[in-house]
Amino acid sequence: MDNKTIAIVGGGPAGLMAAELLSGADHSVTIYEAMPTVGRKFMLAGKSGLNITHSEDFSRFFTRFAESTDRLRPALEAFTPEDVRGWAAGLGTETFIGTSGRVFPTAMKASPLLRAWLKRLDGQGVKILTRQRWAGFDGANLVFETPEGRKTVSADAVLLALGGASWPKLGSDAGWVDVLKSKGVVLNPFRPANCGFDVGWSEVFIERFAGAPVKSVTATSSAGTKQGEFVISKHGIEGSLVYAHAAALRDQLQDRGKAVLTLDLMPGRSPERIARDLSRQPAKASLSNRLRKGAGLDGAKAGLLRECVPDIQSATPEQLAASIKASPVQLIRPRPIAEAISSAGGVTWDGIDEGYMLKTLPGVFVAGEMIDWEAPTGGYLLTACLATGRAAALGIEAWLTR
Ligand SMILES: Cc1cc2nc3c(=O)[nH]c(=O)nc-3n(C[C@H](O)[C@H](O)[C@H](O)COP(=O)(O)OP(=O)(O)OC[C@H]3O[C@@H](n4cnc5c(N)ncnc54)[C@H](O)[C@@H]3O)c2cc1C
C-alpha cells in the first residue's frame, strides 16, 4: 500500500498504541496533542504503581467490561493481558503479578515505559505536535487551535483518541462532545466510574476519622460482596473497595435516588460469636469499651458503627453483633467526575463499525476511553485502551486498502 498520511488526535495510551502500529506499517503519522506533553493520565496512573493489566484467566478477564464485553472481545483477544506484558517487556519494562493478581511494572512507575515508548515512536518517524487543540472540522479537514493560531490539517485517515471525562486538568476534558454531536455521532452522557461517594458524615466523625483507612472488611451492594479496604474522606468514602461497587451504586442513585453500601466490619467472625463475646462485658461499661474489649472493634470501625447505625447506644449484644456484620452506609451522590479514576459514557458502540470507524464520519476512527465502556480498576482500563488503539489502527489499515 502507498504511504498514507494519518492524523491521530490525543496522545494517551490509545493514541500512542495506534501510532506505533500505523508508523510500523510505514504510514506517515502525526499525533496532535492539546497539552504540553503526551501521556499525562498514564503518568498519573504511574503514581500508584501503573497497574497495567491483570493476570486472571482470560475467560474471566474479558467479562469485566459488563455489557461492552461482546464489542471489546475481538480487540482484547487480539491484544491479551499476556501481550500487554510482552509489549512492555519489549520496551524494557519487566512486570510482576501482585498478590491480588494485578500486574505492575517492576519499577512501579510509568516514566521509564513512556520514555522508551516515545523513543520507539520517534524511531518509527512519528511526529508529535503538542499544544494543538482539535476544535472541529472544516469540510474534511481538521481544525486545531495552536499557539500560532488556527490551522487546518488534511489526512487520509483520522483517529480520535481523546480520552474520557475524568481528571480534565490532565487533558481529557470531553471538550469534543459538541463537535461530534453536530456530526450526528450518538453519545451517552459521561458519568463518573471508579469513583468515591458523598456520605452525610457528622462534623465530629469527619474531625476524628477523615483520612482513616478501613481495612479487612467486606462490602455488599447489588454488585455482590467483595473484600478489601477503603478510606473515609471528609466527603464520604473512596478507595478500591468502593470503586469495585461504584458502577452499581452510581446507577442505583440515578435510578432510585438512594443507595446503600453494607459493611461487614468483622468478616471473619460469626454474629453468634460476636454477640456472645459482647454479652460477657459488664452492662455498665461504656459502648466503646464493650466494643473494644468484647469484639476487638475500635478506631474508625467503631466510629463507622456509631455513625451508621441509629440507636446503637441502647442495642442488645445480638443487635450490636448484627450491626457489626451489616453496617449500612447511606450514600448521597457520586463524587464529581473530575475526581473519578475513569468515566462511563461517550461514543456509543452503535455509532462505530467493527473497525472502530464512526458510521457518520467515514475515515474518522475512535479508540480508548472516549468510547462508552467501563471496567473496574485492576489494569482493565489501560489494557482496553491499548487494545482498542490497536484495533482502530487495524481498522484504519483495512479502510485505506478497501
Ligand atoms: C488517578 C488515576 C489513576 C489511574 N490508574 C490506572 C491504573 O493503574 N490502571 C489502569 O488500567 N488505568 C488507570 N487509570 C485510567 C487510565 O489512565 C485511562 O483509562 C487511560 O489513560 C485512558 O487512555 P486514553 O488514551 O483513552 O485517554 P487519555 O489517557 O485521557 O488521553 C487522551 C489524550 O487526548 C488529549 N486530548 C483531549 N482532547 C483533545 C483535543 N480537543 N485536542 C487534542 N488533544 C486532546 C488529552 O490531552 C490526552 O492527552 C487511572 C486514571 C487516573 C485518573
PDB file of C-alpha atoms in Angstrom, residues 86-354:
ATOM      1  CA  GLY A  86       5.192  -8.849  26.313  1.00  0.00           C
ATOM      2  CA  TRP A  87       4.814  -5.424  24.753  1.00  0.00           C
ATOM      3  CA  ALA A  88       6.014  -3.705  27.954  1.00  0.00           C
ATOM      4  CA  ALA A  89       8.960  -6.136  28.178  1.00  0.00           C
ATOM      5  CA  GLY A  90       9.822  -5.240  24.575  1.00  0.00           C
ATOM      6  CA  LEU A  91      10.145  -1.659  25.786  1.00  0.00           C
ATOM      7  CA  GLY A  92      12.456  -2.711  28.604  1.00  0.00           C
ATOM      8  CA  THR A  93       9.753  -2.741  31.300  1.00  0.00           C
ATOM      9  CA  GLU A  94       9.516  -6.086  33.100  1.00  0.00           C
ATOM     10  CA  THR A  95       6.288  -6.667  35.015  1.00  0.00           C
ATOM     11  CA  PHE A  96       5.264  -8.714  38.029  1.00  0.00           C
ATOM     12  CA  ILE A  97       1.995 -10.116  39.355  1.00  0.00           C
ATOM     13  CA  GLY A  98       0.950  -8.596  42.672  1.00  0.00           C
ATOM     14  CA  THR A  99      -0.857 -10.550  45.395  1.00  0.00           C
ATOM     15  CA  SER A 100      -4.271  -9.524  44.036  1.00  0.00           C
ATOM     16  CA  GLY A 101      -3.393 -10.765  40.539  1.00  0.00           C
ATOM     17  CA  ARG A 102      -2.886  -7.206  39.285  1.00  0.00           C
ATOM     18  CA  VAL A 103       0.141  -6.680  37.022  1.00  0.00           C
ATOM     19  CA  PHE A 104       2.609  -3.815  37.576  1.00  0.00           C
ATOM     20  CA  PRO A 105       5.958  -2.768  36.116  1.00  0.00           C
ATOM     21  CA  THR A 106       8.751  -3.889  38.439  1.00  0.00           C
ATOM     22  CA  ALA A 107       9.744  -0.226  38.739  1.00  0.00           C
ATOM     23  CA  MET A 108       6.157   0.602  39.907  1.00  0.00           C
ATOM     24  CA  LYS A 109       6.057   3.714  37.749  1.00  0.00           C
ATOM     25  CA  ALA A 110       5.161   4.839  34.242  1.00  0.00           C
ATOM     26  CA  SER A 111       8.029   7.121  33.237  1.00  0.00           C
ATOM     27  CA  PRO A 112      10.607   4.525  32.010  1.00  0.00           C
ATOM     28  CA  LEU A 113       7.944   2.801  29.909  1.00  0.00           C
ATOM     29  CA  LEU A 114       6.624   6.048  28.430  1.00  0.00           C
ATOM     30  CA  ARG A 115      10.153   7.271  27.684  1.00  0.00           C
ATOM     31  CA  ALA A 116      11.063   4.065  25.854  1.00  0.00           C
ATOM     32  CA  TRP A 117       7.724   4.103  24.002  1.00  0.00           C
ATOM     33  CA  LEU A 118       8.193   7.667  22.765  1.00  0.00           C
ATOM     34  CA  LYS A 119      11.719   6.768  21.666  1.00  0.00           C
ATOM     35  CA  ARG A 120      10.384   3.842  19.656  1.00  0.00           C
ATOM     36  CA  LEU A 121       7.733   6.080  18.050  1.00  0.00           C
ATOM     37  CA  ASP A 122      10.344   8.673  17.218  1.00  0.00           C
ATOM     38  CA  GLY A 123      12.490   5.964  15.616  1.00  0.00           C
ATOM     39  CA  GLN A 124       9.474   4.937  13.505  1.00  0.00           C
ATOM     40  CA  GLY A 125       9.088   8.516  12.275  1.00  0.00           C
ATOM     41  CA  VAL A 126       6.007   9.520  14.334  1.00  0.00           C
ATOM     42  CA  LYS A 127       5.727  13.290  14.686  1.00  0.00           C
ATOM     43  CA  ILE A 128       4.306  14.532  17.975  1.00  0.00           C
ATOM     44  CA  LEU A 129       2.923  18.068  17.950  1.00  0.00           C
ATOM     45  CA  THR A 130       1.847  19.389  21.347  1.00  0.00           C
ATOM     46  CA  ARG A 131      -0.343  22.377  22.290  1.00  0.00           C
ATOM     47  CA  GLN A 132      -2.571  21.514  19.330  1.00  0.00           C
ATOM     48  CA  ARG A 133      -6.200  21.547  20.471  1.00  0.00           C
ATOM     49  CA  TRP A 134      -8.555  19.933  17.998  1.00  0.00           C
ATOM     50  CA  ALA A 135     -11.551  22.258  17.612  1.00  0.00           C
ATOM     51  CA  GLY A 136     -13.585  20.520  14.895  1.00  0.00           C
ATOM     52  CA  PHE A 137     -13.810  20.118  11.145  1.00  0.00           C
ATOM     53  CA  ASP A 138     -13.558  22.475   8.184  1.00  0.00           C
ATOM     54  CA  GLY A 139     -15.044  20.295   5.473  1.00  0.00           C
ATOM     55  CA  ALA A 140     -12.979  17.105   5.592  1.00  0.00           C
ATOM     56  CA  ASN A 141     -10.038  18.863   7.256  1.00  0.00           C
ATOM     57  CA  LEU A 142      -9.260  19.023  10.950  1.00  0.00           C
ATOM     58  CA  VAL A 143      -9.074  22.405  12.656  1.00  0.00           C
ATOM     59  CA  PHE A 144      -6.593  22.962  15.505  1.00  0.00           C
ATOM     60  CA  GLU A 145      -6.073  25.844  17.877  1.00  0.00           C
ATOM     61  CA  THR A 146      -2.320  26.282  18.317  1.00  0.00           C
ATOM     62  CA  PRO A 147      -0.044  28.897  19.904  1.00  0.00           C
ATOM     63  CA  GLU A 148       0.445  30.189  16.348  1.00  0.00           C
ATOM     64  CA  GLY A 149      -3.308  30.481  15.752  1.00  0.00           C
ATOM     65  CA  ARG A 150      -5.837  28.270  13.996  1.00  0.00           C
ATOM     66  CA  LYS A 151      -4.599  25.802  11.429  1.00  0.00           C
ATOM     67  CA  THR A 152      -6.232  23.188   9.246  1.00  0.00           C
ATOM     68  CA  VAL A 153      -4.812  19.743   8.560  1.00  0.00           C
ATOM     69  CA  SER A 154      -5.791  17.180   5.969  1.00  0.00           C
ATOM     70  CA  ALA A 155      -5.144  13.469   6.339  1.00  0.00           C
ATOM     71  CA  ASP A 156      -6.077  10.231   4.585  1.00  0.00           C
ATOM     72  CA  ALA A 157      -7.479   8.921   7.866  1.00  0.00           C
ATOM     73  CA  VAL A 158      -8.054  10.343  11.332  1.00  0.00           C
ATOM     74  CA  LEU A 159      -8.028   8.656  14.729  1.00  0.00           C
ATOM     75  CA  LEU A 160      -9.645  10.487  17.621  1.00  0.00           C
ATOM     76  CA  ALA A 161      -8.229   9.138  20.908  1.00  0.00           C
ATOM     77  CA  LEU A 162      -9.391  11.966  23.155  1.00  0.00           C
ATOM     78  CA  GLY A 163      -9.972  10.094  26.406  1.00  0.00           C
ATOM     79  CA  GLY A 164     -12.946  10.202  28.769  1.00  0.00           C
ATOM     80  CA  ALA A 165     -14.022  12.968  31.116  1.00  0.00           C
ATOM     81  CA  SER A 166     -12.302  12.285  34.429  1.00  0.00           C
ATOM     82  CA  TRP A 167      -9.368  14.382  35.650  1.00  0.00           C
ATOM     83  CA  PRO A 168      -9.944  17.053  32.940  1.00  0.00           C
ATOM     84  CA  LYS A 169      -6.887  19.016  34.057  1.00  0.00           C
ATOM     85  CA  LEU A 170      -4.746  16.247  32.562  1.00  0.00           C
ATOM     86  CA  GLY A 171      -6.197  16.981  29.104  1.00  0.00           C
ATOM     87  CA  SER A 172      -9.174  14.679  28.582  1.00  0.00           C
ATOM     88  CA  ASP A 173     -11.866  17.294  29.166  1.00  0.00           C
ATOM     89  CA  ALA A 174     -14.542  15.979  26.763  1.00  0.00           C
ATOM     90  CA  GLY A 175     -14.479  19.368  25.012  1.00  0.00           C
ATOM     91  CA  TRP A 176     -15.069  17.495  21.729  1.00  0.00           C
ATOM     92  CA  VAL A 177     -18.552  16.240  22.601  1.00  0.00           C
ATOM     93  CA  ASP A 178     -20.486  19.003  20.821  1.00  0.00           C
ATOM     94  CA  VAL A 179     -18.353  18.709  17.673  1.00  0.00           C
ATOM     95  CA  LEU A 180     -19.158  15.021  17.311  1.00  0.00           C
ATOM     96  CA  LYS A 181     -22.820  15.527  18.236  1.00  0.00           C
ATOM     97  CA  SER A 182     -23.121  18.122  15.471  1.00  0.00           C
ATOM     98  CA  LYS A 183     -21.846  15.454  13.052  1.00  0.00           C
ATOM     99  CA  GLY A 184     -24.595  13.047  14.051  1.00  0.00           C
ATOM    100  CA  VAL A 185     -22.449  10.869  16.319  1.00  0.00           C
ATOM    101  CA  VAL A 186     -24.597   9.430  19.116  1.00  0.00           C
ATOM    102  CA  LEU A 187     -23.037   9.866  22.557  1.00  0.00           C
ATOM    103  CA  ASN A 188     -24.109   8.821  26.019  1.00  0.00           C
ATOM    104  CA  PRO A 189     -23.543  11.399  28.765  1.00  0.00           C
ATOM    105  CA  PHE A 190     -20.282  10.999  30.666  1.00  0.00           C
ATOM    106  CA  ARG A 191     -20.650   9.722  34.234  1.00  0.00           C
ATOM    107  CA  PRO A 192     -18.077   9.027  36.949  1.00  0.00           C
ATOM    108  CA  ALA A 193     -16.747   5.450  37.148  1.00  0.00           C
ATOM    109  CA  ASN A 194     -14.407   4.052  39.804  1.00  0.00           C
ATOM    110  CA  CYS A 195     -15.390   6.988  41.973  1.00  0.00           C
ATOM    111  CA  GLY A 196     -15.969   7.836  45.618  1.00  0.00           C
ATOM    112  CA  PHE A 197     -19.333   8.833  47.116  1.00  0.00           C
ATOM    113  CA  ASP A 198     -20.637  11.572  49.347  1.00  0.00           C
ATOM    114  CA  VAL A 199     -21.974  10.483  52.745  1.00  0.00           C
ATOM    115  CA  GLY A 200     -23.612  12.832  55.246  1.00  0.00           C
ATOM    116  CA  TRP A 201     -20.981  12.328  57.957  1.00  0.00           C
ATOM    117  CA  SER A 202     -21.349  14.300  61.196  1.00  0.00           C
ATOM    118  CA  GLU A 203     -18.765  17.014  61.921  1.00  0.00           C
ATOM    119  CA  VAL A 204     -17.449  15.021  64.879  1.00  0.00           C
ATOM    120  CA  PHE A 205     -16.941  11.949  62.706  1.00  0.00           C
ATOM    121  CA  ILE A 206     -15.132  13.951  59.987  1.00  0.00           C
ATOM    122  CA  GLU A 207     -12.886  15.571  62.564  1.00  0.00           C
ATOM    123  CA  ARG A 208     -11.886  12.233  64.057  1.00  0.00           C
ATOM    124  CA  PHE A 209     -11.752   9.921  61.064  1.00  0.00           C
ATOM    125  CA  ALA A 210     -11.333  11.802  57.759  1.00  0.00           C
ATOM    126  CA  GLY A 211      -8.335  10.201  56.033  1.00  0.00           C
ATOM    127  CA  ALA A 212      -8.540   6.972  58.071  1.00  0.00           C
ATOM    128  CA  PRO A 213      -8.180   3.677  56.171  1.00  0.00           C
ATOM    129  CA  VAL A 214     -10.680   0.911  56.893  1.00  0.00           C
ATOM    130  CA  LYS A 215      -9.017  -2.435  56.217  1.00  0.00           C
ATOM    131  CA  SER A 216     -10.093  -6.081  56.003  1.00  0.00           C
ATOM    132  CA  VAL A 217     -13.824  -5.505  55.687  1.00  0.00           C
ATOM    133  CA  THR A 218     -16.358  -6.748  53.184  1.00  0.00           C
ATOM    134  CA  ALA A 219     -18.860  -4.534  51.403  1.00  0.00           C
ATOM    135  CA  THR A 220     -22.091  -5.631  49.789  1.00  0.00           C
ATOM    136  CA  SER A 221     -24.210  -3.967  47.109  1.00  0.00           C
ATOM    137  CA  SER A 222     -26.106  -5.257  44.084  1.00  0.00           C
ATOM    138  CA  ALA A 223     -22.619  -5.803  42.599  1.00  0.00           C
ATOM    139  CA  GLY A 224     -22.099  -8.612  45.144  1.00  0.00           C
ATOM    140  CA  THR A 225     -19.938  -8.986  48.246  1.00  0.00           C
ATOM    141  CA  LYS A 226     -16.285  -8.017  47.988  1.00  0.00           C
ATOM    142  CA  GLN A 227     -13.459  -7.915  50.491  1.00  0.00           C
ATOM    143  CA  GLY A 228     -10.896  -5.137  50.638  1.00  0.00           C
ATOM    144  CA  GLU A 229     -10.246  -1.717  52.067  1.00  0.00           C
ATOM    145  CA  PHE A 230     -11.366   1.858  51.621  1.00  0.00           C
ATOM    146  CA  VAL A 231     -10.716   5.299  53.049  1.00  0.00           C
ATOM    147  CA  ILE A 232     -13.029   7.601  54.983  1.00  0.00           C
ATOM    148  CA  SER A 233     -12.836  11.065  53.427  1.00  0.00           C
ATOM    149  CA  LYS A 234     -14.260  14.349  54.625  1.00  0.00           C
ATOM    150  CA  HIS A 235     -16.923  13.987  51.922  1.00  0.00           C
ATOM    151  CA  GLY A 236     -17.672  10.291  52.309  1.00  0.00           C
ATOM    152  CA  ILE A 237     -15.888   7.144  51.154  1.00  0.00           C
ATOM    153  CA  GLU A 238     -13.317   6.349  48.462  1.00  0.00           C
ATOM    154  CA  GLY A 239     -10.722   3.697  47.591  1.00  0.00           C
ATOM    155  CA  SER A 240     -10.545   0.333  45.870  1.00  0.00           C
ATOM    156  CA  LEU A 241     -13.352  -1.462  47.731  1.00  0.00           C
ATOM    157  CA  VAL A 242     -15.708   1.446  46.997  1.00  0.00           C
ATOM    158  CA  TYR A 243     -14.652   1.591  43.335  1.00  0.00           C
ATOM    159  CA  ALA A 244     -15.457  -2.105  42.985  1.00  0.00           C
ATOM    160  CA  HIS A 245     -19.096  -1.251  43.801  1.00  0.00           C
ATOM    161  CA  ALA A 246     -19.144   2.191  42.177  1.00  0.00           C
ATOM    162  CA  ALA A 247     -20.942   1.411  38.902  1.00  0.00           C
ATOM    163  CA  ALA A 248     -23.800  -0.391  40.682  1.00  0.00           C
ATOM    164  CA  LEU A 249     -24.140   2.306  43.379  1.00  0.00           C
ATOM    165  CA  ARG A 250     -23.970   5.173  40.860  1.00  0.00           C
ATOM    166  CA  ASP A 251     -26.727   3.558  38.741  1.00  0.00           C
ATOM    167  CA  GLN A 252     -28.909   2.983  41.825  1.00  0.00           C
ATOM    168  CA  LEU A 253     -28.520   6.610  42.900  1.00  0.00           C
ATOM    169  CA  GLN A 254     -29.509   7.704  39.418  1.00  0.00           C
ATOM    170  CA  ASP A 255     -32.493   5.351  39.137  1.00  0.00           C
ATOM    171  CA  ARG A 256     -33.833   5.383  42.710  1.00  0.00           C
ATOM    172  CA  GLY A 257     -32.230   8.412  44.318  1.00  0.00           C
ATOM    173  CA  LYS A 258     -30.718   6.290  47.094  1.00  0.00           C
ATOM    174  CA  ALA A 259     -28.092   3.600  47.534  1.00  0.00           C
ATOM    175  CA  VAL A 260     -26.571   1.765  50.472  1.00  0.00           C
ATOM    176  CA  LEU A 261     -23.213   0.048  50.816  1.00  0.00           C
ATOM    177  CA  THR A 262     -23.457  -2.548  53.576  1.00  0.00           C
ATOM    178  CA  LEU A 263     -20.254  -3.196  55.519  1.00  0.00           C
ATOM    179  CA  ASP A 264     -19.277  -6.301  57.434  1.00  0.00           C
ATOM    180  CA  LEU A 265     -16.765  -4.836  59.887  1.00  0.00           C
ATOM    181  CA  MET A 266     -15.686  -8.275  61.185  1.00  0.00           C
ATOM    182  CA  PRO A 267     -15.874 -10.636  58.201  1.00  0.00           C
ATOM    183  CA  GLY A 268     -14.008 -13.471  59.930  1.00  0.00           C
ATOM    184  CA  ARG A 269     -16.369 -13.791  62.882  1.00  0.00           C
ATOM    185  CA  SER A 270     -19.944 -15.074  63.122  1.00  0.00           C
ATOM    186  CA  PRO A 271     -22.663 -12.836  64.638  1.00  0.00           C
ATOM    187  CA  GLU A 272     -23.281 -15.501  67.323  1.00  0.00           C
ATOM    188  CA  ARG A 273     -19.661 -15.388  68.418  1.00  0.00           C
ATOM    189  CA  ILE A 274     -19.605 -11.570  68.446  1.00  0.00           C
ATOM    190  CA  ALA A 275     -22.870 -11.443  70.457  1.00  0.00           C
ATOM    191  CA  ARG A 276     -21.517 -13.975  72.952  1.00  0.00           C
ATOM    192  CA  ASP A 277     -18.261 -12.033  73.392  1.00  0.00           C
ATOM    193  CA  LEU A 278     -20.142  -8.745  73.809  1.00  0.00           C
ATOM    194  CA  SER A 279     -22.585 -10.185  76.349  1.00  0.00           C
ATOM    195  CA  ARG A 280     -19.649 -11.096  78.608  1.00  0.00           C
ATOM    196  CA  GLN A 281     -18.863  -7.412  79.050  1.00  0.00           C
ATOM    197  CA  PRO A 282     -20.239  -5.613  82.143  1.00  0.00           C
ATOM    198  CA  ALA A 283     -23.559  -3.954  81.254  1.00  0.00           C
ATOM    199  CA  LYS A 284     -22.460  -0.680  82.873  1.00  0.00           C
ATOM    200  CA  ALA A 285     -19.291  -0.423  80.729  1.00  0.00           C
ATOM    201  CA  SER A 286     -19.305   2.235  78.005  1.00  0.00           C
ATOM    202  CA  LEU A 287     -20.190   1.213  74.438  1.00  0.00           C
ATOM    203  CA  SER A 288     -16.604   1.977  73.343  1.00  0.00           C
ATOM    204  CA  ASN A 289     -15.184  -0.328  75.981  1.00  0.00           C
ATOM    205  CA  ARG A 290     -17.656  -3.122  75.258  1.00  0.00           C
ATOM    206  CA  LEU A 291     -16.859  -2.933  71.530  1.00  0.00           C
ATOM    207  CA  ARG A 292     -13.125  -2.797  72.109  1.00  0.00           C
ATOM    208  CA  LYS A 293     -12.813  -5.380  74.843  1.00  0.00           C
ATOM    209  CA  GLY A 294     -15.636  -7.652  73.718  1.00  0.00           C
ATOM    210  CA  ALA A 295     -15.319  -7.570  69.932  1.00  0.00           C
ATOM    211  CA  GLY A 296     -11.895  -6.014  69.365  1.00  0.00           C
ATOM    212  CA  LEU A 297     -13.572  -3.207  67.448  1.00  0.00           C
ATOM    213  CA  ASP A 298     -12.161   0.295  67.865  1.00  0.00           C
ATOM    214  CA  GLY A 299     -10.919   3.314  65.904  1.00  0.00           C
ATOM    215  CA  ALA A 300     -12.521   4.011  62.539  1.00  0.00           C
ATOM    216  CA  LYS A 301     -14.512   0.758  62.517  1.00  0.00           C
ATOM    217  CA  ALA A 302     -16.170   1.535  65.859  1.00  0.00           C
ATOM    218  CA  GLY A 303     -16.691   5.101  64.632  1.00  0.00           C
ATOM    219  CA  LEU A 304     -18.423   3.838  61.490  1.00  0.00           C
ATOM    220  CA  LEU A 305     -20.716   1.641  63.551  1.00  0.00           C
ATOM    221  CA  ARG A 306     -21.810   4.572  65.711  1.00  0.00           C
ATOM    222  CA  GLU A 307     -22.202   6.826  62.676  1.00  0.00           C
ATOM    223  CA  CYS A 308     -24.173   4.406  60.502  1.00  0.00           C
ATOM    224  CA  VAL A 309     -26.436   2.618  62.981  1.00  0.00           C
ATOM    225  CA  PRO A 310     -29.141   4.634  64.772  1.00  0.00           C
ATOM    226  CA  ASP A 311     -29.846   3.965  68.465  1.00  0.00           C
ATOM    227  CA  ILE A 312     -26.623   1.992  68.781  1.00  0.00           C
ATOM    228  CA  GLN A 313     -26.205   3.007  72.444  1.00  0.00           C
ATOM    229  CA  SER A 314     -29.266   1.022  73.527  1.00  0.00           C
ATOM    230  CA  ALA A 315     -28.618  -2.030  71.335  1.00  0.00           C
ATOM    231  CA  THR A 316     -28.519  -5.527  72.863  1.00  0.00           C
ATOM    232  CA  PRO A 317     -25.414  -7.684  72.216  1.00  0.00           C
ATOM    233  CA  GLU A 318     -27.360  -9.523  69.471  1.00  0.00           C
ATOM    234  CA  GLN A 319     -28.406  -6.235  67.830  1.00  0.00           C
ATOM    235  CA  LEU A 320     -24.858  -4.906  68.094  1.00  0.00           C
ATOM    236  CA  ALA A 321     -23.460  -8.059  66.508  1.00  0.00           C
ATOM    237  CA  ALA A 322     -25.991  -7.847  63.669  1.00  0.00           C
ATOM    238  CA  SER A 323     -24.996  -4.204  63.062  1.00  0.00           C
ATOM    239  CA  ILE A 324     -21.280  -5.023  63.090  1.00  0.00           C
ATOM    240  CA  LYS A 325     -21.981  -7.653  60.419  1.00  0.00           C
ATOM    241  CA  ALA A 326     -24.169  -5.286  58.354  1.00  0.00           C
ATOM    242  CA  SER A 327     -23.494  -1.570  58.872  1.00  0.00           C
ATOM    243  CA  PRO A 328     -25.408   0.416  56.280  1.00  0.00           C
ATOM    244  CA  VAL A 329     -23.545   3.385  54.743  1.00  0.00           C
ATOM    245  CA  GLN A 330     -26.199   5.595  53.130  1.00  0.00           C
ATOM    246  CA  LEU A 331     -24.777   7.277  50.050  1.00  0.00           C
ATOM    247  CA  ILE A 332     -25.889  10.668  48.787  1.00  0.00           C
ATOM    248  CA  ARG A 333     -24.241  11.023  45.375  1.00  0.00           C
ATOM    249  CA  PRO A 334     -21.081  10.041  43.473  1.00  0.00           C
ATOM    250  CA  ARG A 335     -18.138  12.397  43.824  1.00  0.00           C
ATOM    251  CA  PRO A 336     -17.701  14.705  40.812  1.00  0.00           C
ATOM    252  CA  ILE A 337     -16.400  13.170  37.579  1.00  0.00           C
ATOM    253  CA  ALA A 338     -13.294  15.385  37.783  1.00  0.00           C
ATOM    254  CA  GLU A 339     -12.156  13.234  40.746  1.00  0.00           C
ATOM    255  CA  ALA A 340     -13.058   9.824  39.293  1.00  0.00           C
ATOM    256  CA  ILE A 341     -10.424   7.347  38.091  1.00  0.00           C
ATOM    257  CA  SER A 342     -12.359   6.851  34.863  1.00  0.00           C
ATOM    258  CA  SER A 343     -15.638   7.641  33.172  1.00  0.00           C
ATOM    259  CA  ALA A 344     -18.558   5.796  31.631  1.00  0.00           C
ATOM    260  CA  GLY A 345     -20.333   7.314  28.631  1.00  0.00           C
ATOM    261  CA  GLY A 346     -19.038   8.724  25.365  1.00  0.00           C
ATOM    262  CA  VAL A 347     -19.320   7.462  21.790  1.00  0.00           C
ATOM    263  CA  THR A 348     -21.855   4.614  21.691  1.00  0.00           C
ATOM    264  CA  TRP A 349     -20.959   1.233  20.198  1.00  0.00           C
ATOM    265  CA  ASP A 350     -23.887   1.700  17.789  1.00  0.00           C
ATOM    266  CA  GLY A 351     -22.106   4.741  16.375  1.00  0.00           C
ATOM    267  CA  ILE A 352     -18.987   2.829  15.288  1.00  0.00           C
ATOM    268  CA  ASP A 353     -18.389  -0.123  12.982  1.00  0.00           C
ATOM    269  CA  GLU A 354     -16.335  -3.254  13.701  1.00  0.00           C
TER     270      GLU A 354
END
